[in-house]
Short mmCIF file of N, CA and C and ligand atoms in Angstrom, two decimals:
data_model
loop_
_atom_site.label_atom_id
_atom_site.label_comp_id
_atom_site.label_asym_id
_atom_site.label_seq_id
_atom_site.Cartn_x
_atom_site.Cartn_y
_atom_site.Cartn_z
N MET Y 151 -21.86 1.80 -58.88
CA MET Y 151 -21.94 2.91 -59.82
C MET Y 151 -20.84 2.81 -60.87
N LYS Y 152 -21.17 3.25 -62.06
CA LYS Y 152 -20.13 3.34 -63.09
C LYS Y 152 -19.57 4.77 -63.05
N ILE Y 153 -18.29 4.86 -62.75
CA ILE Y 153 -17.66 6.16 -62.53
C ILE Y 153 -16.57 6.41 -63.57
N LEU Y 154 -16.59 7.59 -64.15
CA LEU Y 154 -15.51 7.99 -65.07
C LEU Y 154 -14.69 9.09 -64.39
N ILE Y 155 -13.39 8.86 -64.30
CA ILE Y 155 -12.51 9.92 -63.78
C ILE Y 155 -11.71 10.47 -64.95
N ALA Y 156 -12.03 11.69 -65.35
CA ALA Y 156 -11.30 12.36 -66.43
C ALA Y 156 -10.33 13.34 -65.78
N TYR Y 157 -9.07 13.25 -66.16
CA TYR Y 157 -8.11 14.17 -65.54
C TYR Y 157 -7.05 14.61 -66.53
N PHE Y 158 -6.40 15.69 -66.16
CA PHE Y 158 -5.27 16.22 -66.93
C PHE Y 158 -4.08 16.25 -65.99
N THR Y 159 -2.92 15.89 -66.50
CA THR Y 159 -1.72 15.97 -65.67
C THR Y 159 -0.50 16.27 -66.51
N MET Y 160 0.38 17.10 -65.96
CA MET Y 160 1.64 17.37 -66.65
C MET Y 160 2.80 16.94 -65.76
N GLY Y 161 2.63 17.08 -64.46
CA GLY Y 161 3.70 16.72 -63.54
C GLY Y 161 3.43 15.44 -62.76
N GLY Y 162 2.27 14.83 -62.98
CA GLY Y 162 1.95 13.57 -62.34
C GLY Y 162 1.16 13.69 -61.04
N ARG Y 163 1.05 14.90 -60.50
CA ARG Y 163 0.37 15.06 -59.20
C ARG Y 163 -1.13 14.80 -59.29
N THR Y 164 -1.75 15.26 -60.37
CA THR Y 164 -3.20 15.04 -60.50
C THR Y 164 -3.49 13.57 -60.83
N LYS Y 165 -2.59 12.96 -61.60
CA LYS Y 165 -2.74 11.53 -61.88
C LYS Y 165 -2.65 10.71 -60.60
N LYS Y 166 -1.65 11.02 -59.80
CA LYS Y 166 -1.45 10.31 -58.54
C LYS Y 166 -2.69 10.47 -57.64
N THR Y 167 -3.24 11.67 -57.62
CA THR Y 167 -4.42 11.95 -56.81
C THR Y 167 -5.63 11.18 -57.33
N ALA Y 168 -5.81 11.21 -58.65
CA ALA Y 168 -6.95 10.51 -59.27
C ALA Y 168 -6.87 9.01 -58.99
N GLU Y 169 -5.67 8.46 -59.09
CA GLU Y 169 -5.50 7.02 -58.87
C GLU Y 169 -5.72 6.64 -57.40
N ALA Y 170 -5.33 7.54 -56.51
CA ALA Y 170 -5.53 7.27 -55.08
C ALA Y 170 -7.02 7.31 -54.73
N ILE Y 171 -7.74 8.23 -55.33
CA ILE Y 171 -9.20 8.28 -55.10
C ILE Y 171 -9.82 6.99 -55.64
N ALA Y 172 -9.44 6.63 -56.86
CA ALA Y 172 -10.02 5.45 -57.51
C ALA Y 172 -9.74 4.17 -56.73
N SER Y 173 -8.54 4.07 -56.17
CA SER Y 173 -8.18 2.83 -55.47
C SER Y 173 -9.06 2.60 -54.25
N ALA Y 174 -9.66 3.68 -53.74
CA ALA Y 174 -10.54 3.54 -52.57
C ALA Y 174 -12.00 3.30 -52.97
N LEU Y 175 -12.31 3.46 -54.24
CA LEU Y 175 -13.69 3.26 -54.70
C LEU Y 175 -13.93 1.77 -55.01
N ALA Y 176 -13.70 0.97 -53.99
CA ALA Y 176 -13.62 -0.48 -54.18
C ALA Y 176 -14.91 -1.13 -54.67
N THR Y 177 -16.05 -0.58 -54.28
CA THR Y 177 -17.30 -1.25 -54.65
C THR Y 177 -17.93 -0.64 -55.92
N HIS Y 178 -17.15 0.14 -56.63
CA HIS Y 178 -17.66 0.77 -57.85
C HIS Y 178 -16.77 0.42 -59.04
N GLU Y 179 -17.33 0.65 -60.22
CA GLU Y 179 -16.58 0.35 -61.45
C GLU Y 179 -15.99 1.66 -61.97
N VAL Y 180 -14.68 1.77 -61.88
CA VAL Y 180 -14.04 3.04 -62.23
C VAL Y 180 -13.26 2.94 -63.54
N SER Y 181 -13.45 3.92 -64.42
CA SER Y 181 -12.65 4.04 -65.65
C SER Y 181 -11.97 5.40 -65.65
N PHE Y 182 -10.86 5.46 -66.37
CA PHE Y 182 -10.13 6.73 -66.45
C PHE Y 182 -10.18 7.29 -67.86
N PHE Y 183 -10.21 8.60 -67.95
CA PHE Y 183 -9.91 9.26 -69.21
C PHE Y 183 -8.79 10.26 -68.92
N PRO Y 184 -7.53 9.83 -69.13
CA PRO Y 184 -6.43 10.73 -68.79
C PRO Y 184 -5.96 11.55 -69.99
N ILE Y 185 -5.62 12.79 -69.73
CA ILE Y 185 -4.85 13.57 -70.70
C ILE Y 185 -3.53 13.85 -69.99
N GLU Y 186 -2.49 13.19 -70.50
CA GLU Y 186 -1.21 13.22 -69.79
C GLU Y 186 -0.15 13.83 -70.71
N ILE Y 187 0.47 14.89 -70.26
CA ILE Y 187 1.55 15.49 -71.05
C ILE Y 187 2.86 14.91 -70.52
N THR Y 188 3.56 14.20 -71.40
CA THR Y 188 4.80 13.55 -70.96
C THR Y 188 5.96 13.99 -71.87
N GLY Y 189 7.14 13.53 -71.56
CA GLY Y 189 8.31 13.80 -72.41
C GLY Y 189 9.24 14.83 -71.79
N LYS Y 190 10.15 15.34 -72.64
CA LYS Y 190 11.13 16.31 -72.16
C LYS Y 190 10.44 17.62 -71.83
N PHE Y 191 11.05 18.37 -70.94
CA PHE Y 191 10.46 19.62 -70.45
C PHE Y 191 10.00 20.53 -71.58
N ILE Y 192 10.87 20.73 -72.57
CA ILE Y 192 10.54 21.66 -73.66
C ILE Y 192 9.36 21.15 -74.49
N GLU Y 193 9.31 19.82 -74.66
CA GLU Y 193 8.18 19.23 -75.42
C GLU Y 193 6.87 19.41 -74.64
N LYS Y 194 6.98 19.24 -73.34
CA LYS Y 194 5.79 19.41 -72.49
C LYS Y 194 5.26 20.83 -72.60
N ILE Y 195 6.17 21.79 -72.50
CA ILE Y 195 5.77 23.20 -72.54
C ILE Y 195 5.12 23.53 -73.89
N LYS Y 196 5.70 22.99 -74.96
CA LYS Y 196 5.16 23.26 -76.31
C LYS Y 196 3.74 22.73 -76.44
N LEU Y 197 3.54 21.50 -75.94
CA LEU Y 197 2.20 20.90 -76.05
C LEU Y 197 1.20 21.63 -75.16
N LEU Y 198 1.67 21.99 -73.97
CA LEU Y 198 0.78 22.75 -73.08
C LEU Y 198 0.37 24.07 -73.73
N ASP Y 199 1.33 24.70 -74.38
CA ASP Y 199 1.07 25.97 -75.06
C ASP Y 199 -0.01 25.79 -76.15
N GLN Y 200 0.13 24.70 -76.90
CA GLN Y 200 -0.90 24.41 -77.92
C GLN Y 200 -2.26 24.24 -77.29
N PHE Y 201 -2.28 23.46 -76.23
CA PHE Y 201 -3.56 23.21 -75.54
C PHE Y 201 -4.15 24.52 -75.01
N GLU Y 202 -3.29 25.36 -74.45
CA GLU Y 202 -3.78 26.62 -73.88
C GLU Y 202 -4.30 27.55 -74.98
N LYS Y 203 -3.85 27.29 -76.21
CA LYS Y 203 -4.40 28.05 -77.35
C LYS Y 203 -5.60 27.32 -77.96
N LYS Y 204 -6.08 26.34 -77.25
CA LYS Y 204 -7.25 25.54 -77.64
C LYS Y 204 -7.01 24.71 -78.89
N ASP Y 205 -5.75 24.36 -79.13
CA ASP Y 205 -5.42 23.47 -80.25
C ASP Y 205 -5.20 22.07 -79.66
N PHE Y 206 -6.18 21.20 -79.84
CA PHE Y 206 -6.11 19.84 -79.29
C PHE Y 206 -5.90 18.79 -80.38
N SER Y 207 -5.39 19.25 -81.54
CA SER Y 207 -5.26 18.34 -82.70
C SER Y 207 -4.38 17.12 -82.38
N LYS Y 208 -3.40 17.29 -81.50
CA LYS Y 208 -2.49 16.17 -81.19
C LYS Y 208 -3.18 15.05 -80.42
N ILE Y 209 -4.30 15.34 -79.78
CA ILE Y 209 -4.99 14.29 -79.02
C ILE Y 209 -6.43 14.11 -79.51
N GLU Y 210 -6.65 14.49 -80.75
CA GLU Y 210 -8.00 14.38 -81.32
C GLU Y 210 -8.53 12.93 -81.26
N THR Y 211 -7.66 11.98 -81.57
CA THR Y 211 -8.09 10.56 -81.56
C THR Y 211 -8.56 10.16 -80.16
N GLU Y 212 -7.79 10.52 -79.15
CA GLU Y 212 -8.17 10.18 -77.77
C GLU Y 212 -9.47 10.89 -77.39
N LEU Y 213 -9.54 12.16 -77.75
CA LEU Y 213 -10.75 12.93 -77.38
C LEU Y 213 -12.01 12.33 -78.00
N ASN Y 214 -11.85 11.74 -79.17
CA ASN Y 214 -13.01 11.13 -79.83
C ASN Y 214 -13.51 9.88 -79.11
N THR Y 215 -12.70 9.35 -78.19
CA THR Y 215 -13.14 8.17 -77.45
C THR Y 215 -13.83 8.55 -76.14
N LEU Y 216 -13.93 9.84 -75.90
CA LEU Y 216 -14.53 10.30 -74.64
C LEU Y 216 -16.05 10.33 -74.73
N HIS Y 217 -16.67 9.39 -74.02
CA HIS Y 217 -18.14 9.34 -74.02
C HIS Y 217 -18.61 9.24 -72.57
N ALA Y 218 -19.47 10.15 -72.20
CA ALA Y 218 -19.91 10.19 -70.80
C ALA Y 218 -21.23 9.45 -70.59
N ALA Y 219 -21.92 9.18 -71.67
CA ALA Y 219 -23.31 8.70 -71.57
C ALA Y 219 -23.49 7.47 -70.67
N SER Y 220 -22.57 6.53 -70.69
CA SER Y 220 -22.80 5.27 -69.98
C SER Y 220 -22.41 5.34 -68.49
N TYR Y 221 -21.97 6.51 -68.03
CA TYR Y 221 -21.53 6.61 -66.63
C TYR Y 221 -22.57 7.27 -65.73
N ASP Y 222 -22.61 6.84 -64.48
CA ASP Y 222 -23.54 7.43 -63.51
C ASP Y 222 -22.93 8.66 -62.86
N LEU Y 223 -21.62 8.60 -62.72
CA LEU Y 223 -20.91 9.69 -62.03
C LEU Y 223 -19.67 10.07 -62.83
N ILE Y 224 -19.52 11.37 -63.03
CA ILE Y 224 -18.35 11.88 -63.75
C ILE Y 224 -17.49 12.65 -62.76
N MET Y 225 -16.22 12.27 -62.69
CA MET Y 225 -15.31 12.99 -61.82
C MET Y 225 -14.28 13.68 -62.72
N VAL Y 226 -14.03 14.96 -62.47
CA VAL Y 226 -13.05 15.66 -63.29
C VAL Y 226 -11.97 16.24 -62.37
N GLY Y 227 -10.71 15.91 -62.66
CA GLY Y 227 -9.59 16.36 -61.84
C GLY Y 227 -8.59 17.15 -62.67
N MET Y 228 -8.17 18.29 -62.15
CA MET Y 228 -7.29 19.20 -62.90
C MET Y 228 -6.22 19.81 -62.01
N PRO Y 229 -5.07 20.16 -62.58
CA PRO Y 229 -4.14 21.01 -61.86
C PRO Y 229 -4.65 22.45 -61.88
N THR Y 230 -3.97 23.34 -61.21
CA THR Y 230 -4.35 24.76 -61.20
C THR Y 230 -3.28 25.56 -61.93
N TYR Y 231 -3.69 26.30 -62.93
CA TYR Y 231 -2.75 27.15 -63.67
C TYR Y 231 -3.23 28.59 -63.59
N GLY Y 232 -2.55 29.39 -62.77
CA GLY Y 232 -2.92 30.80 -62.66
C GLY Y 232 -4.37 30.97 -62.27
N ASN Y 233 -4.77 30.22 -61.23
CA ASN Y 233 -6.13 30.33 -60.67
C ASN Y 233 -7.23 29.75 -61.53
N PHE Y 234 -6.87 29.06 -62.60
CA PHE Y 234 -7.87 28.38 -63.44
C PHE Y 234 -7.39 26.97 -63.74
N PRO Y 235 -8.31 26.10 -64.12
CA PRO Y 235 -7.84 24.80 -64.64
C PRO Y 235 -7.27 25.02 -66.03
N PRO Y 236 -6.46 24.10 -66.55
CA PRO Y 236 -5.98 24.23 -67.93
C PRO Y 236 -7.16 24.18 -68.91
N LYS Y 237 -6.91 24.65 -70.12
CA LYS Y 237 -7.99 24.69 -71.14
C LYS Y 237 -8.53 23.29 -71.47
N ALA Y 238 -7.72 22.29 -71.17
CA ALA Y 238 -8.17 20.91 -71.38
C ALA Y 238 -9.47 20.63 -70.62
N PHE Y 239 -9.65 21.32 -69.51
CA PHE Y 239 -10.87 21.13 -68.74
C PHE Y 239 -12.10 21.50 -69.57
N ASP Y 240 -12.04 22.69 -70.17
CA ASP Y 240 -13.18 23.16 -70.97
C ASP Y 240 -13.40 22.25 -72.17
N GLU Y 241 -12.30 21.75 -72.73
CA GLU Y 241 -12.40 20.86 -73.89
C GLU Y 241 -13.07 19.54 -73.50
N ILE Y 242 -12.64 18.98 -72.39
CA ILE Y 242 -13.23 17.73 -71.90
C ILE Y 242 -14.73 17.90 -71.69
N LEU Y 243 -15.08 19.01 -71.05
CA LEU Y 243 -16.51 19.25 -70.79
C LEU Y 243 -17.30 19.38 -72.09
N ALA Y 244 -16.73 20.11 -73.04
CA ALA Y 244 -17.42 20.32 -74.32
C ALA Y 244 -17.62 18.97 -75.02
N ARG Y 245 -16.62 18.10 -74.91
CA ARG Y 245 -16.71 16.78 -75.58
C ARG Y 245 -17.73 15.87 -74.91
N MET Y 246 -17.91 16.08 -73.61
CA MET Y 246 -18.88 15.23 -72.90
C MET Y 246 -20.32 15.63 -73.24
N GLU Y 247 -20.45 16.83 -73.79
CA GLU Y 247 -21.75 17.38 -74.16
C GLU Y 247 -22.70 17.47 -72.97
N ASN Y 248 -23.93 17.07 -73.17
CA ASN Y 248 -24.94 17.28 -72.14
C ASN Y 248 -24.78 16.29 -70.97
N LEU Y 249 -24.63 16.82 -69.78
CA LEU Y 249 -24.46 15.94 -68.61
C LEU Y 249 -25.72 15.90 -67.75
N SER Y 250 -26.84 16.27 -68.33
CA SER Y 250 -28.10 16.29 -67.57
C SER Y 250 -28.38 14.97 -66.89
N GLY Y 251 -28.75 15.07 -65.62
CA GLY Y 251 -29.12 13.87 -64.87
C GLY Y 251 -27.94 13.13 -64.30
N LYS Y 252 -26.72 13.58 -64.60
CA LYS Y 252 -25.56 12.87 -64.05
C LYS Y 252 -25.07 13.55 -62.78
N LYS Y 253 -24.49 12.73 -61.94
CA LYS Y 253 -23.84 13.27 -60.76
C LYS Y 253 -22.38 13.56 -61.16
N ALA Y 254 -21.81 14.54 -60.50
CA ALA Y 254 -20.42 14.89 -60.82
C ALA Y 254 -19.66 15.30 -59.57
N ILE Y 255 -18.35 15.11 -59.64
CA ILE Y 255 -17.45 15.57 -58.58
C ILE Y 255 -16.27 16.26 -59.26
N VAL Y 256 -15.88 17.40 -58.74
CA VAL Y 256 -14.69 18.05 -59.29
C VAL Y 256 -13.60 18.09 -58.21
N PHE Y 257 -12.37 17.91 -58.65
CA PHE Y 257 -11.25 18.09 -57.71
C PHE Y 257 -10.09 18.71 -58.46
N ASN Y 258 -9.24 19.38 -57.71
CA ASN Y 258 -8.03 19.90 -58.34
C ASN Y 258 -6.84 19.76 -57.42
N THR Y 259 -5.65 19.89 -58.02
CA THR Y 259 -4.42 19.91 -57.25
C THR Y 259 -3.80 21.28 -57.44
N ALA Y 260 -3.12 21.74 -56.42
CA ALA Y 260 -2.52 23.07 -56.47
C ALA Y 260 -1.33 23.10 -55.52
N ARG Y 261 -0.48 24.09 -55.73
CA ARG Y 261 0.64 24.27 -54.79
C ARG Y 261 0.33 25.35 -53.76
N PHE Y 262 -0.39 26.39 -54.18
CA PHE Y 262 -0.58 27.53 -53.27
C PHE Y 262 -2.05 27.90 -53.08
N THR Y 263 -2.77 27.95 -54.19
CA THR Y 263 -4.17 28.39 -54.11
C THR Y 263 -5.05 27.26 -54.66
N GLY Y 264 -5.97 27.56 -55.50
CA GLY Y 264 -6.76 26.49 -56.13
C GLY Y 264 -8.25 26.64 -55.92
N GLY Y 265 -8.64 27.42 -54.91
CA GLY Y 265 -10.07 27.55 -54.60
C GLY Y 265 -10.87 28.17 -55.73
N LYS Y 266 -10.32 29.20 -56.33
CA LYS Y 266 -11.03 29.89 -57.41
C LYS Y 266 -11.18 28.96 -58.63
N ALA Y 267 -10.12 28.23 -58.91
CA ALA Y 267 -10.15 27.30 -60.05
C ALA Y 267 -11.20 26.21 -59.82
N LEU Y 268 -11.30 25.76 -58.57
CA LEU Y 268 -12.26 24.71 -58.26
C LEU Y 268 -13.69 25.24 -58.40
N GLU Y 269 -13.91 26.46 -57.98
CA GLU Y 269 -15.25 27.07 -58.13
C GLU Y 269 -15.60 27.20 -59.61
N TYR Y 270 -14.61 27.57 -60.42
CA TYR Y 270 -14.82 27.68 -61.87
C TYR Y 270 -15.24 26.32 -62.43
N MET Y 271 -14.53 25.29 -62.01
CA MET Y 271 -14.85 23.94 -62.50
C MET Y 271 -16.26 23.54 -62.11
N LYS Y 272 -16.61 23.82 -60.87
CA LYS Y 272 -17.94 23.45 -60.38
C LYS Y 272 -19.03 24.15 -61.20
N THR Y 273 -18.85 25.45 -61.40
CA THR Y 273 -19.84 26.23 -62.15
C THR Y 273 -20.01 25.68 -63.56
N LYS Y 274 -18.89 25.40 -64.22
CA LYS Y 274 -18.96 24.93 -65.61
C LYS Y 274 -19.63 23.56 -65.71
N VAL Y 275 -19.32 22.70 -64.75
CA VAL Y 275 -19.92 21.35 -64.78
C VAL Y 275 -21.43 21.45 -64.53
N GLU Y 276 -21.80 22.36 -63.65
CA GLU Y 276 -23.24 22.57 -63.41
C GLU Y 276 -23.92 23.14 -64.65
N GLU Y 277 -23.23 24.05 -65.32
CA GLU Y 277 -23.79 24.62 -66.56
C GLU Y 277 -23.98 23.54 -67.63
N ALA Y 278 -23.16 22.50 -67.55
CA ALA Y 278 -23.29 21.38 -68.51
C ALA Y 278 -24.44 20.45 -68.11
N GLY Y 279 -25.08 20.74 -66.99
CA GLY Y 279 -26.28 19.99 -66.61
C GLY Y 279 -26.13 19.00 -65.49
N ALA Y 280 -24.91 18.80 -65.00
CA ALA Y 280 -24.70 17.79 -63.95
C ALA Y 280 -24.95 18.38 -62.56
N GLU Y 281 -25.18 17.48 -61.64
CA GLU Y 281 -25.32 17.89 -60.24
C GLU Y 281 -23.99 17.61 -59.54
N VAL Y 282 -23.33 18.66 -59.10
CA VAL Y 282 -22.03 18.49 -58.44
C VAL Y 282 -22.28 18.11 -56.98
N ILE Y 283 -21.97 16.87 -56.64
CA ILE Y 283 -22.29 16.37 -55.30
C ILE Y 283 -21.12 16.53 -54.32
N ASP Y 284 -19.95 16.82 -54.85
CA ASP Y 284 -18.81 17.06 -53.95
C ASP Y 284 -17.69 17.74 -54.73
N GLN Y 285 -16.81 18.38 -54.01
CA GLN Y 285 -15.66 19.02 -54.64
C GLN Y 285 -14.51 18.99 -53.64
N ARG Y 286 -13.30 18.90 -54.13
CA ARG Y 286 -12.17 18.80 -53.21
C ARG Y 286 -10.90 19.39 -53.83
N LYS Y 287 -10.20 20.13 -53.00
CA LYS Y 287 -8.92 20.73 -53.42
C LYS Y 287 -7.81 19.98 -52.70
N PHE Y 288 -6.81 19.53 -53.44
CA PHE Y 288 -5.64 18.87 -52.84
C PHE Y 288 -4.45 19.80 -53.03
N ARG Y 289 -4.10 20.48 -51.98
CA ARG Y 289 -3.07 21.51 -52.09
C ARG Y 289 -1.85 21.13 -51.25
N LYS Y 290 -0.73 21.06 -51.91
CA LYS Y 290 0.54 20.80 -51.22
C LYS Y 290 1.63 21.57 -51.96
N VAL Y 291 2.44 22.30 -51.24
CA VAL Y 291 3.49 23.08 -51.90
C VAL Y 291 4.53 22.15 -52.52
N LEU Y 292 4.95 21.17 -51.75
CA LEU Y 292 5.99 20.27 -52.28
C LEU Y 292 5.38 18.90 -52.58
N TRP Y 293 5.82 17.89 -51.92
CA TRP Y 293 5.41 16.52 -52.18
C TRP Y 293 3.91 16.31 -51.94
N ILE Y 294 3.21 15.82 -52.93
CA ILE Y 294 1.79 15.53 -52.73
C ILE Y 294 1.65 14.03 -52.48
N GLY Y 295 1.15 13.69 -51.32
CA GLY Y 295 0.99 12.28 -50.99
C GLY Y 295 -0.34 11.76 -51.48
N THR Y 296 -0.71 10.57 -51.02
CA THR Y 296 -1.98 9.98 -51.45
C THR Y 296 -2.99 9.87 -50.30
N LYS Y 297 -2.55 10.26 -49.10
CA LYS Y 297 -3.37 10.05 -47.91
C LYS Y 297 -4.74 10.74 -48.00
N ASN Y 298 -4.72 12.03 -48.30
CA ASN Y 298 -5.97 12.78 -48.34
C ASN Y 298 -6.88 12.31 -49.48
N ALA Y 299 -6.27 11.99 -50.61
CA ALA Y 299 -7.05 11.52 -51.76
C ALA Y 299 -7.68 10.17 -51.46
N ASN Y 300 -6.92 9.33 -50.79
CA ASN Y 300 -7.41 8.01 -50.43
C ASN Y 300 -8.57 8.10 -49.43
N LYS Y 301 -8.42 9.02 -48.49
CA LYS Y 301 -9.46 9.24 -47.49
C LYS Y 301 -10.74 9.75 -48.17
N PHE Y 302 -10.57 10.68 -49.09
CA PHE Y 302 -11.70 11.21 -49.85
C PHE Y 302 -12.40 10.08 -50.62
N GLY Y 303 -11.60 9.23 -51.25
CA GLY Y 303 -12.15 8.10 -52.00
C GLY Y 303 -12.92 7.15 -51.11
N LYS Y 304 -12.39 6.91 -49.91
CA LYS Y 304 -13.08 6.00 -48.97
C LYS Y 304 -14.43 6.57 -48.54
N GLN Y 305 -14.44 7.86 -48.27
CA GLN Y 305 -15.71 8.50 -47.89
C GLN Y 305 -16.72 8.38 -49.03
N LEU Y 306 -16.25 8.60 -50.24
CA LEU Y 306 -17.15 8.51 -51.40
C LEU Y 306 -17.64 7.09 -51.59
N ASN Y 307 -16.74 6.15 -51.40
CA ASN Y 307 -17.10 4.74 -51.60
C ASN Y 307 -18.27 4.33 -50.71
N GLU Y 308 -18.26 4.85 -49.48
CA GLU Y 308 -19.34 4.52 -48.55
C GLU Y 308 -20.62 5.27 -48.88
N ARG Y 309 -20.42 6.49 -49.36
CA ARG Y 309 -21.57 7.36 -49.58
C ARG Y 309 -22.33 7.03 -50.87
N LEU Y 310 -21.62 6.61 -51.91
CA LEU Y 310 -22.25 6.36 -53.20
C LEU Y 310 -22.87 4.97 -53.24
N GLU Y 311 -24.06 4.90 -53.79
CA GLU Y 311 -24.71 3.58 -53.84
C GLU Y 311 -24.71 3.05 -55.26
C1 FMN V 128 2.08 26.97 -65.61
C2 FMN V 128 1.72 26.63 -64.18
C3 FMN V 128 0.88 27.48 -63.46
C4 FMN V 128 0.51 27.18 -62.13
N1 FMN V 128 -0.31 28.02 -61.43
C5 FMN V 128 -0.66 27.72 -60.15
C6 FMN V 128 -1.54 28.57 -59.40
O1 FMN V 128 -2.04 29.59 -59.88
N2 FMN V 128 -1.83 28.21 -58.12
C7 FMN V 128 -1.31 27.09 -57.55
O2 FMN V 128 -1.59 26.84 -56.40
N3 FMN V 128 -0.49 26.26 -58.23
C8 FMN V 128 -0.15 26.55 -59.52
N4 FMN V 128 0.66 25.70 -60.22
C9 FMN V 128 1.06 24.42 -59.60
C10 FMN V 128 0.19 23.27 -60.10
O3 FMN V 128 -1.19 23.58 -60.08
C11 FMN V 128 0.37 22.03 -59.21
O4 FMN V 128 1.73 21.71 -59.10
C12 FMN V 128 -0.41 20.86 -59.73
O5 FMN V 128 -0.55 19.92 -58.69
C13 FMN V 128 0.27 20.19 -60.93
O6 FMN V 128 -0.46 19.07 -61.31
P1 FMN V 128 0.16 17.94 -62.24
O7 FMN V 128 1.42 17.44 -61.57
O8 FMN V 128 -0.88 16.90 -62.34
O9 FMN V 128 0.47 18.57 -63.58
C14 FMN V 128 1.04 26.00 -61.53
C15 FMN V 128 1.87 25.14 -62.27
C16 FMN V 128 2.21 25.44 -63.58
C17 FMN V 128 3.09 24.51 -64.35
#
């Protein structure tokens, strides 16, 4: 299967999780579409603030390269911000346009909660026309390892044809 993993990360936890899932998808062709906020703390906060106001002008070039059409499975991974995914999630979905006939998986990372945000993601992806075949929450208060993500990836690798 051709799989696209689109994710957003500010602290690296969702990136680490996405990469651990991907490393276990050994018999599939995996590509990433990352939105990564990096730099000094204050710069990160400023950019996140712009994104939360739905201003994605700083990553317009990258967003224009986002095409879902050639993939069989779309995976979307997000952190949890106040019980919702960041606004980048909605933007990614809007850019992917119609996902009819595609399979999808949503996952998120969280420190305390995350269930409500994951349900929101699932609903929105379904509204975009995809069939959500799995969903997973990776919740750790402190250090987030790769064990659970790797296990999830291995299960998917066997299950997907
Ligand atoms: C502004 C902000 C809001 C957050 N809100 C929540 C929350 O409501 N529930 C939760 O469990 N974790 C919350 N977190 C923790 C993040 O969801 C968690 O650390 C996530 O794994 C970060 O992913 P990242 O390292 O890829 O950016 C919040 C973090 C930030 C920075």
